[in-house]
Amino acid sequence: MKTLSVRGGYNVAVAGRPGSDVEVLPEPAVLYLPLCTRRFAFTELRVNDGQRVRPGDAIAVDPKNYGVPLLAPRAGTVRLNAASGHAVIEDPEPAADYARDPGPDEPRPEQGSGESCEKQRQLLALGAWQYFTDARTSRLPDPFATPQAIIVSTIQLEPFVSRGDVQLRDRLAEFVRGLKHIQSLLEHQPIHVVLPRVKSRLALDLRERLAGFPHVNIVSVPLRYPFDNPRLLARHLKLRPNPDQPVWAVNAAGVLAVDRSLTRQLPCIERLISLGGPGVREPRHLKAIPGYPIDMILAGRLNDGTVRVLNGGGLTGNALPPEQLGLDVECAGLTVLPEQAEREFLAFMRRGFDRLSYSKAFMSCVLPIALLHHTGLRGEPRPCVACGYCEEVCPAGIMPHLIHKYLYRDGLEEAEAARVDLCIGCGLCSFVCPSKIELCRQMLEAQQRIARELHAEEANP
Amino acid sequence: MRKLLDAMQRFRPHFEEGGRLRPLKPVYDAAEGFFFAPLAVTADAPHLRDALDLKRFMAMVVVGLLPCVAAAVHFFGLRVLAMILVSYAVGGTIEVLFAIVRKDEINEGFLVTGLIFPLTLPPGLPLWMVGVGIAIGLVLGKELFGGTGRNPFNPALVGRCFLAIGYPAAMAGSWLKPGTGTLGRLVQYVDSSVVDAASSATPLAAAKHGAFASLADLFWGNVAGSAGETSAIAVIVGGVILVVTRVASWRTVAGVLASFALLNAALHRLDPAAFAPVVWNLCAGGLLFGAFFMATDPVTSPATNCGKWAYGIIIGAVTLLIRSLTGYVEGVMFAILLGNIAAPLLDEVAVRIRLRRLRDEI
């Protein structure tokens, strides 16, 4: 077992942490499947308007992402023009477990053959492959490549996405079986299973069950955001970036999906998402399917007042656009924040029992009472005063304030030398900045500009 | 409070484009921003933000300074309040003028500068000198470089340095004897023209002639000296607030005090005549005030942690050497200004080392 020593990181104590009870959502009357998600664009349609589909049929595939399919979660009639950007399934029939044989038009691997290749094809077709990410680029990895290692994370630390311990409750046997399947995809490459550095029942159980596994390496990390980040873990595990030998990352839900698709040959459709945040009445985990109408999920569950719904957690999630009607296939959780409604009188003079802050400048560091969270920027943008908070919390070990100064004078090369490429976009620097500078966005934009302007020739020789 | 906001916003059109008072927009914005938190919401991830803003950050420094203000008023009378008033009035005017010319917002930094500056002055100093000092400090030390966040020197110290060099006689002749009794000078207004209030020497000056004030007096502040620096206990209480709330860097404070104490201990052994005992020397003069409130100004100190250590060590060591070996009685001001000059260089070195280490990161 290996214990990682880490620097930086910070747990943002947002109210509304979802409990571990899971609510099964009632069957919906209609499904809206978004054709665009964070990583995928399902542009190649495989069905016609009005066609009936069975659960697990591919409605569309993403040709740029190894043909990863958008699976129909339920049987029903597909409408392609009912809502723009969505495939709508009308009159979905209630779920029934159902194994399907792959159609002739499904993507076949061009290279390689043999049993493991067949397995990878199955993972792709049954919707388990989309749980995998390339640890370095966080894009979908090539299913037919050989990774140098796989990082299996059982923890999710962002406030709030569905947690690993909830995913794994009562499903340890399946998880271990899934790990065996993953191992069978590899030759001898190591699997790093990431466990929290706490004495929990789950961690102890898992340790016991994984004790005899060859090539499985248990890594324990502190429960501090964002040390569940695959790229950070890969760095701490000293896995060198290599385009030919990527590092794959997969979370607990992904391992369960692998088990489902390879052991039972069933399409992976159901998702466990979290519904949390200070704008939610009863934060909890929900068992949902992609396409589930968001209105129906939120109805009756929100606090009064206008809210902003984030697709993902409070630090990296994006605001759910009003035109998105249903859950997408990548959603791990919805975080709801109240919109800032009022301008507080003499806000900076308050004692601040209700203020969430990394600094200890509010009374909440002694006695946090009903922490007040909303979407307010909480101050006016100011020049950087070099307080150093961003550097203290940065888990990647870079200096956001320095990079900000370089970028302020358009020093793209200097920013590159300051290793802006190590930024994982966790958002903590923007969170803590008292001058309200958009550090995280600036660094992510700088990464793109560096790739575009300084390394354009390397990418397209 | 809704009514106040409505009343204020009724005047807003005058300050907008085309309004009669357009040039004064920074003043209006500052007033509205002072009373009411901005309405701005996050547009990008992360959608959650820390409640700390620069107003609170600077307000914490003001809170940290309050014990010093209280001690100053107690020992040196209401005149200290008059000095603070003059400093704020002149400083605020300059900040507003520059904001109008630059068409920029008024920054909160002057709330701190305007309060720190009079606390570093002899309490009997003529009020016009206070005004001149803060004006010079803000203009030369800060505004010419672009305002808060871009100034290389601590503006309060630039102002004090100007006064110390430009008006040495007034600076040396404006010490007051601290008030005695429970009330001190709480209800008195005295300046150095009152004969029985004027004091000829601060403890550090007296120590040059072998007369050491008692440690208890230094600790409580019952000695002559700059308005805010005499009471060690008040400085420590305020300073600890700053360090604990993470507004001031503990590294800088530790660097200053540790280097001063260690060097002093070593040199005191070698030459007890030139170097005062460690604890006495720590409590005397402006060292504690400088270490907690002036050296820790984040803008003018290095941004890197290693840089902060080196910066603190430079300040501590230079203070001791100036104090003990030169004709100057006190060395904190010059030491910190020297540290400010060195800060970018220290940062450069620390950043280079850091980047070299980062270069091979994967």
Short mmCIF file of N, CA and C in Angstrom, two decimals, chain A residues 119 150 176-191 212-216 258:
data_model
loop_
_atom_site.label_atom_id
_atom_site.label_comp_id
_atom_site.label_asym_id
_atom_site.label_seq_id
_atom_site.Cartn_x
_atom_site.Cartn_y
_atom_site.Cartn_z
N LYS A 119 -13.66 -7.82 -25.81
CA LYS A 119 -14.18 -7.22 -24.58
C LYS A 119 -14.26 -5.71 -24.71
N ILE A 150 -3.73 1.89 -15.00
CA ILE A 150 -5.10 2.35 -14.85
C ILE A 150 -5.27 2.86 -13.42
N VAL A 176 -15.25 -5.78 -7.31
CA VAL A 176 -14.05 -6.60 -7.41
C VAL A 176 -14.07 -7.40 -8.71
N ARG A 177 -15.26 -7.89 -9.08
CA ARG A 177 -15.37 -8.63 -10.34
C ARG A 177 -15.05 -7.69 -11.52
N GLY A 178 -15.52 -6.47 -11.42
CA GLY A 178 -15.21 -5.49 -12.47
C GLY A 178 -13.71 -5.25 -12.58
N LEU A 179 -13.05 -5.18 -11.42
CA LEU A 179 -11.60 -4.98 -11.45
C LEU A 179 -10.92 -6.14 -12.15
N LYS A 180 -11.46 -7.36 -11.90
CA LYS A 180 -10.87 -8.54 -12.56
C LYS A 180 -11.02 -8.42 -14.07
N HIS A 181 -12.19 -7.95 -14.49
CA HIS A 181 -12.40 -7.75 -15.93
C HIS A 181 -11.41 -6.75 -16.48
N ILE A 182 -11.22 -5.67 -15.72
CA ILE A 182 -10.30 -4.63 -16.20
C ILE A 182 -8.89 -5.21 -16.30
N GLN A 183 -8.57 -6.05 -15.32
CA GLN A 183 -7.25 -6.65 -15.35
C GLN A 183 -7.08 -7.53 -16.58
N SER A 184 -8.19 -8.18 -16.97
CA SER A 184 -8.09 -9.08 -18.12
C SER A 184 -7.89 -8.30 -19.42
N LEU A 185 -8.13 -6.99 -19.38
CA LEU A 185 -7.88 -6.19 -20.59
C LEU A 185 -6.40 -5.92 -20.75
N LEU A 186 -5.66 -6.08 -19.66
CA LEU A 186 -4.26 -5.66 -19.65
C LEU A 186 -3.36 -6.87 -19.71
N GLU A 187 -2.09 -6.59 -19.90
CA GLU A 187 -1.13 -7.69 -19.84
C GLU A 187 -0.57 -7.77 -18.43
N HIS A 188 0.17 -6.78 -18.05
CA HIS A 188 0.74 -6.81 -16.70
C HIS A 188 0.78 -5.41 -16.11
N GLN A 189 0.10 -4.48 -16.78
CA GLN A 189 0.17 -3.10 -16.32
C GLN A 189 -0.52 -2.96 -14.96
N PRO A 190 -0.01 -2.07 -14.13
CA PRO A 190 -0.57 -1.96 -12.78
C PRO A 190 -1.95 -1.26 -12.77
N ILE A 191 -2.75 -1.66 -11.80
CA ILE A 191 -4.01 -0.97 -11.54
C ILE A 191 -3.86 -0.30 -10.18
N GLY A 212 -5.14 -10.10 -2.34
CA GLY A 212 -4.42 -11.12 -3.09
C GLY A 212 -4.22 -10.81 -4.56
N PHE A 213 -4.68 -9.67 -5.00
CA PHE A 213 -4.63 -9.40 -6.44
C PHE A 213 -3.23 -9.05 -6.92
N PRO A 214 -2.76 -9.71 -7.97
CA PRO A 214 -1.49 -9.26 -8.53
C PRO A 214 -1.74 -7.98 -9.33
N HIS A 215 -0.78 -7.16 -9.44
CA HIS A 215 -0.83 -5.91 -10.22
C HIS A 215 -1.77 -4.87 -9.64
N VAL A 216 -2.47 -5.19 -8.55
CA VAL A 216 -3.32 -4.14 -7.97
C VAL A 216 -2.54 -3.45 -6.87
N VAL A 258 -18.36 -1.76 -16.00
CA VAL A 258 -17.57 -2.80 -16.67
C VAL A 258 -18.08 -4.17 -16.28
#
